[in-house]
PDB file of C-alpha atoms in Angstrom:
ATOM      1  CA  UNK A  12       1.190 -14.156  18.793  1.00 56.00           C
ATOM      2  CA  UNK A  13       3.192 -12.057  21.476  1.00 66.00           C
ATOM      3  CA  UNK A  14       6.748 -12.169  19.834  1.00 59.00           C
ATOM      4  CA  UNK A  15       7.646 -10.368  23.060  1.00 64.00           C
ATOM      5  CA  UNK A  16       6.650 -12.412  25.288  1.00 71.00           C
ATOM      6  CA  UNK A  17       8.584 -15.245  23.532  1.00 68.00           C
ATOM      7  CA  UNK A  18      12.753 -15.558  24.393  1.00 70.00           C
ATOM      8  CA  UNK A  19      15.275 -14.219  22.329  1.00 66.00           C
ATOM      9  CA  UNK A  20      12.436 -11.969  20.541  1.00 66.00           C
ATOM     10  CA  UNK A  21      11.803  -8.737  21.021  1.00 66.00           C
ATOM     11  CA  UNK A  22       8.896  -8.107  18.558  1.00 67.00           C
ATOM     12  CA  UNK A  23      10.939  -5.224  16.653  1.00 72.00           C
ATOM     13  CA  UNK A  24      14.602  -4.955  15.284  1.00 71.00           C
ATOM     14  CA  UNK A  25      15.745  -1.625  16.614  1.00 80.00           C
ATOM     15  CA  UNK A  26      12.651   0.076  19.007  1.00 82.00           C
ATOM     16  CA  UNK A  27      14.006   3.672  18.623  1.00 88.00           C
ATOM     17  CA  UNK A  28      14.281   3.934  14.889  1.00 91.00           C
ATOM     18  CA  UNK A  29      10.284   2.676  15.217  1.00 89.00           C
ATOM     19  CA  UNK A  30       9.327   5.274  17.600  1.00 93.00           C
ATOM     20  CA  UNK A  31      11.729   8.048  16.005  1.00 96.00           C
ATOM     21  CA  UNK A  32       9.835   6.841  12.690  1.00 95.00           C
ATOM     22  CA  UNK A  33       6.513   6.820  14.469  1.00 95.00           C
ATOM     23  CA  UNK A  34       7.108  10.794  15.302  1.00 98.00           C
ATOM     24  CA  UNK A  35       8.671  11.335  11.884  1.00 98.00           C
ATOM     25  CA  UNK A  36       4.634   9.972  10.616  1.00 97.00           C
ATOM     26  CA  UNK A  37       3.003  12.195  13.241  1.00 98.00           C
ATOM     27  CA  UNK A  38       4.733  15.119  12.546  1.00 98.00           C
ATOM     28  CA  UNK A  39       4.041  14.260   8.575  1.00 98.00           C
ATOM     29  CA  UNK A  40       0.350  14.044   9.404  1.00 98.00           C
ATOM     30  CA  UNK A  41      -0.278  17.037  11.347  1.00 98.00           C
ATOM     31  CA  UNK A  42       1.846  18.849   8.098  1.00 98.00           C
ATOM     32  CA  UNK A  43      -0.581  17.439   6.073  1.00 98.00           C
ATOM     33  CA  UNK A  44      -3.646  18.422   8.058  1.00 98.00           C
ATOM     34  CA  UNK A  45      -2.126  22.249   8.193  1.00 98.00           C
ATOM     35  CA  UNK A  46      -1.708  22.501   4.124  1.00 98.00           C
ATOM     36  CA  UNK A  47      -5.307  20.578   3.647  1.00 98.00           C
ATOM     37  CA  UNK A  48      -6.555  23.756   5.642  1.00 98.00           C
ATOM     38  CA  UNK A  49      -4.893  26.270   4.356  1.00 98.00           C
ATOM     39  CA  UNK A  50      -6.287  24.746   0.745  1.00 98.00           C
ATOM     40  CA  UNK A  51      -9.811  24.695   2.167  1.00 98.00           C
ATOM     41  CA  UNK A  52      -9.997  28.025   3.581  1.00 98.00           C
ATOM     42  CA  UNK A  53      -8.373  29.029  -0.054  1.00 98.00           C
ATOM     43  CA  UNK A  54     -10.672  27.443  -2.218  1.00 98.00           C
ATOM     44  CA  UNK A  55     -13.702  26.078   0.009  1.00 98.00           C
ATOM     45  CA  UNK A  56     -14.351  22.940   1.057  1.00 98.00           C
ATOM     46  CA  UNK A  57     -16.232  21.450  -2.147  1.00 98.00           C
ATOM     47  CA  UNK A  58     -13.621  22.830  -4.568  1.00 98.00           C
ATOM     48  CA  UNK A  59     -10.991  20.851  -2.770  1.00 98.00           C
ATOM     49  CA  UNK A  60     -13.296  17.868  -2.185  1.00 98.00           C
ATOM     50  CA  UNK A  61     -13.993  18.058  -6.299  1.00 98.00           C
ATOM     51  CA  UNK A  62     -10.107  18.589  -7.006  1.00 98.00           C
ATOM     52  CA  UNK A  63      -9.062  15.193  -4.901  1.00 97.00           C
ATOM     53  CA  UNK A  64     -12.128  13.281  -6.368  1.00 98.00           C
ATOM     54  CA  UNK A  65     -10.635  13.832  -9.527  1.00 98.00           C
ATOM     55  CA  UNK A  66      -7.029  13.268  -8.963  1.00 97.00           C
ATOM     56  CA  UNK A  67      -8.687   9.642  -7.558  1.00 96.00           C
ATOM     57  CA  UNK A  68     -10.405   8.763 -10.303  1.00 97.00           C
ATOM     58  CA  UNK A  69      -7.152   9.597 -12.501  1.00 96.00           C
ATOM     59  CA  UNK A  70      -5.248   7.314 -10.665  1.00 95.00           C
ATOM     60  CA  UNK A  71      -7.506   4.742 -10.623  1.00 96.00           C
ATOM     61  CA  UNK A  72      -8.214   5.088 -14.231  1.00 97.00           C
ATOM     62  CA  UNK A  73      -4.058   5.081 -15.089  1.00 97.00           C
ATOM     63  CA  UNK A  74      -3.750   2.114 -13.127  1.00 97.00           C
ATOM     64  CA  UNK A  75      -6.601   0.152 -14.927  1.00 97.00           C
ATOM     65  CA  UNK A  76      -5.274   1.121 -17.955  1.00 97.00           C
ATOM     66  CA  UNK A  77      -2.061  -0.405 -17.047  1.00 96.00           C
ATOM     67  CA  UNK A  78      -3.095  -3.478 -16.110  1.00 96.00           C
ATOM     68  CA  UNK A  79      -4.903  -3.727 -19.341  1.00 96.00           C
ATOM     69  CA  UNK A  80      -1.606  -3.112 -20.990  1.00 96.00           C
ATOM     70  CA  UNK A  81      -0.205  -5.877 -18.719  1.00 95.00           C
ATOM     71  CA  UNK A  82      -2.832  -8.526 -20.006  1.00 94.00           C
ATOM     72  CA  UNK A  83      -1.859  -7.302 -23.901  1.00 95.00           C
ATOM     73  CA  UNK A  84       1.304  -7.462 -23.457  1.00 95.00           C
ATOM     74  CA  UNK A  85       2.058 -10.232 -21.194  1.00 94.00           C
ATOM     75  CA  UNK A  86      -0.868 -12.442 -23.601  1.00 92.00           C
ATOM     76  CA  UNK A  87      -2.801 -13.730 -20.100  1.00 93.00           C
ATOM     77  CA  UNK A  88      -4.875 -12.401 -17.114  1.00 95.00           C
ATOM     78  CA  UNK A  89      -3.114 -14.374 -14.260  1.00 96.00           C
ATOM     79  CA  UNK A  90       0.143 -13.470 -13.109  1.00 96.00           C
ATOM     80  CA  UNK A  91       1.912 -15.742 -10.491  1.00 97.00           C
ATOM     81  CA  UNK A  92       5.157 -14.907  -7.880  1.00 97.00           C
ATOM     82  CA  UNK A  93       6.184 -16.791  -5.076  1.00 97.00           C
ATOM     83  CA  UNK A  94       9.680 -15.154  -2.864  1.00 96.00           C
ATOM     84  CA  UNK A  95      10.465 -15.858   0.342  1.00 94.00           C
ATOM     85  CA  UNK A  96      11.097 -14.389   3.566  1.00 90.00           C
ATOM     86  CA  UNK A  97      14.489 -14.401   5.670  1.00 87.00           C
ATOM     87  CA  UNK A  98      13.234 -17.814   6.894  1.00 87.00           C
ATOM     88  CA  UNK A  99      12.588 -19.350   4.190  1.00 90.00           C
ATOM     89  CA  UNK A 100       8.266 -18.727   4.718  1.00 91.00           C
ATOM     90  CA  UNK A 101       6.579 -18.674   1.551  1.00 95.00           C
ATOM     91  CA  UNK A 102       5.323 -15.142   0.197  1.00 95.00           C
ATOM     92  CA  UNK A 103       2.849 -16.632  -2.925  1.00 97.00           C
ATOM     93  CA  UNK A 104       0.966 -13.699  -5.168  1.00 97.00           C
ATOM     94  CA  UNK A 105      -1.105 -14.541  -7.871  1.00 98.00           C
ATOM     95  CA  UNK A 106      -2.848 -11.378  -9.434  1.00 97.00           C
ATOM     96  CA  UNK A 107      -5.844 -11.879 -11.776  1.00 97.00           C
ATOM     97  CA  UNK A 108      -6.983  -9.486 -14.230  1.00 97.00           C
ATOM     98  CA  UNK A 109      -9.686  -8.051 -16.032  1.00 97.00           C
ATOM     99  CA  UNK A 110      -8.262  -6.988 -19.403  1.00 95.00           C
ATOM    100  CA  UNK A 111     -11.751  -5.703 -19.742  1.00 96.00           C
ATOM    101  CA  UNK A 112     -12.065  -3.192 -16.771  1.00 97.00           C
ATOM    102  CA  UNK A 113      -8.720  -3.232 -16.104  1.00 96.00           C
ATOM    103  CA  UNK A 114      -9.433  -4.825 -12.916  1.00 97.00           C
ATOM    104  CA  UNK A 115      -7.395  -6.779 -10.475  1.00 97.00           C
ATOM    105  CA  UNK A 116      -7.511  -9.449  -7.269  1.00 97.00           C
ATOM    106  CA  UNK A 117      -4.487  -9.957  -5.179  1.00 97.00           C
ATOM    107  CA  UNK A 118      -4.559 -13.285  -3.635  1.00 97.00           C
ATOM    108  CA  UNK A 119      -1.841 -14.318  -1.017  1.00 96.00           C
ATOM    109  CA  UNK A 120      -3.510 -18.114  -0.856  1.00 97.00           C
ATOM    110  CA  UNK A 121      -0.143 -20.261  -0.052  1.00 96.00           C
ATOM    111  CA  UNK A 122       1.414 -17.513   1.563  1.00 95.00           C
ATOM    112  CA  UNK A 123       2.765 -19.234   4.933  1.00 93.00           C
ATOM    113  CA  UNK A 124       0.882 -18.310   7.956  1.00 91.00           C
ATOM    114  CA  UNK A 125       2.151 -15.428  10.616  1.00 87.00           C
ATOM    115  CA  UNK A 126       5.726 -16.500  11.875  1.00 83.00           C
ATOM    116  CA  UNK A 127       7.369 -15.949  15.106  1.00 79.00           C
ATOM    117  CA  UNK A 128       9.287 -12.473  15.421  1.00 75.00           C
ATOM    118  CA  UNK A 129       9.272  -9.431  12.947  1.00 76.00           C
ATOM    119  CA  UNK A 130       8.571 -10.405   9.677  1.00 81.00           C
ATOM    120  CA  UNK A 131       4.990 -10.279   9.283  1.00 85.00           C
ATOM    121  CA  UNK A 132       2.963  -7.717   7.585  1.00 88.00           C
ATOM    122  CA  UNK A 133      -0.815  -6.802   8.502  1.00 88.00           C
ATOM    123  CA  UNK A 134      -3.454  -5.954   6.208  1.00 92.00           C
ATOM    124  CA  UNK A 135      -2.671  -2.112   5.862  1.00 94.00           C
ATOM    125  CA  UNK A 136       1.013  -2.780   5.102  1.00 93.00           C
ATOM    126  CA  UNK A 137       0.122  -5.455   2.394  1.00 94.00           C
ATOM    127  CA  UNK A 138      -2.471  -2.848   1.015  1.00 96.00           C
ATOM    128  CA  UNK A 139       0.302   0.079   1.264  1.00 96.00           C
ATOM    129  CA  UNK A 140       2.746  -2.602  -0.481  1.00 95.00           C
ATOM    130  CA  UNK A 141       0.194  -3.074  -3.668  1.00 96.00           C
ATOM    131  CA  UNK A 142      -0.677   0.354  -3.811  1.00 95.00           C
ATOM    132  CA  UNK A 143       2.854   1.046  -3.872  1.00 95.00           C
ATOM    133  CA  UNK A 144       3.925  -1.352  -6.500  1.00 95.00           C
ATOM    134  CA  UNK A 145       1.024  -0.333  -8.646  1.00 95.00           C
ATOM    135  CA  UNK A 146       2.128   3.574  -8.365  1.00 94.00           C
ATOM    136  CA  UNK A 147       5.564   2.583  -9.271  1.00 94.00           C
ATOM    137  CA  UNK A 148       4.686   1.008 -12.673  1.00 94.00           C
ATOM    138  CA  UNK A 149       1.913   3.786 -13.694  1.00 94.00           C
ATOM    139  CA  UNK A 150       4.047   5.821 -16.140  1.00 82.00           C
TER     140      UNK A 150
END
């Protein structure tokens, strides 16, 4: 789709607050790349390698350990949500767990299909969305 391309759409809702955004994540980035340096040349490279391979496997393991906490206390391993978007598109979620592992599958199946203007969100922002969610609820 080319929402663009199509009249009356312009593919964004306000194009400088994207691009001022855009520069805001750039700027953010090259921050980031700066303080991972100054860390490196602090501590050498495997230190700070070994340091953010165990903050990882922290989070992952607080997360699992939430969603086994979900299964207990909720009494079932499949959770179901459907919303919808300013359209009235169907946004359907049903996450299944693994009270075992702690575990977890996102499925989107019944979610509508991409819609015409600005209201769709790719892979990486769906991803970014979860991730976000699951951070949120990790005490």
């Amino acid at each position: 789709m080319e929402p663009g391309k199509i009249p009356g759409n312009s593919g964004t809702r306000n194009l400088p607050d994207n691009l001022s955004d855009l520069k805001a994540q750039v700027a953010a980035n090259h921050k980031g790349i700066q303080l991972i340096h100054e860390l490196i040349r602090e501590y050498s490279l495997p230190v700070v390698q070994a340091y953010m391979g165990h903050i990882q496997k922290t989070a992952e393991l607080s997360v699992r350990d939430l969603m086994k906490e979900v299964c207990k206390t909720v009494g079932s391993d499949v959770l179901t949500a459907e919303d919808q978007l300013d359209d009235g598109s169907p946004i359907c979620l049903t996450v299944t767990l693994d009270a075992a592992t702690g575990g977890a599958v996102f499925d989107f199946t019944g979610t509508s299909p991409q819609v015409v203007g600005n209201l769709n969100a790719p892979r990486a922002i769906t991803m970014s969305a979860i991730i976000y969610c699951l951070r949120c609820m990790v005490g």
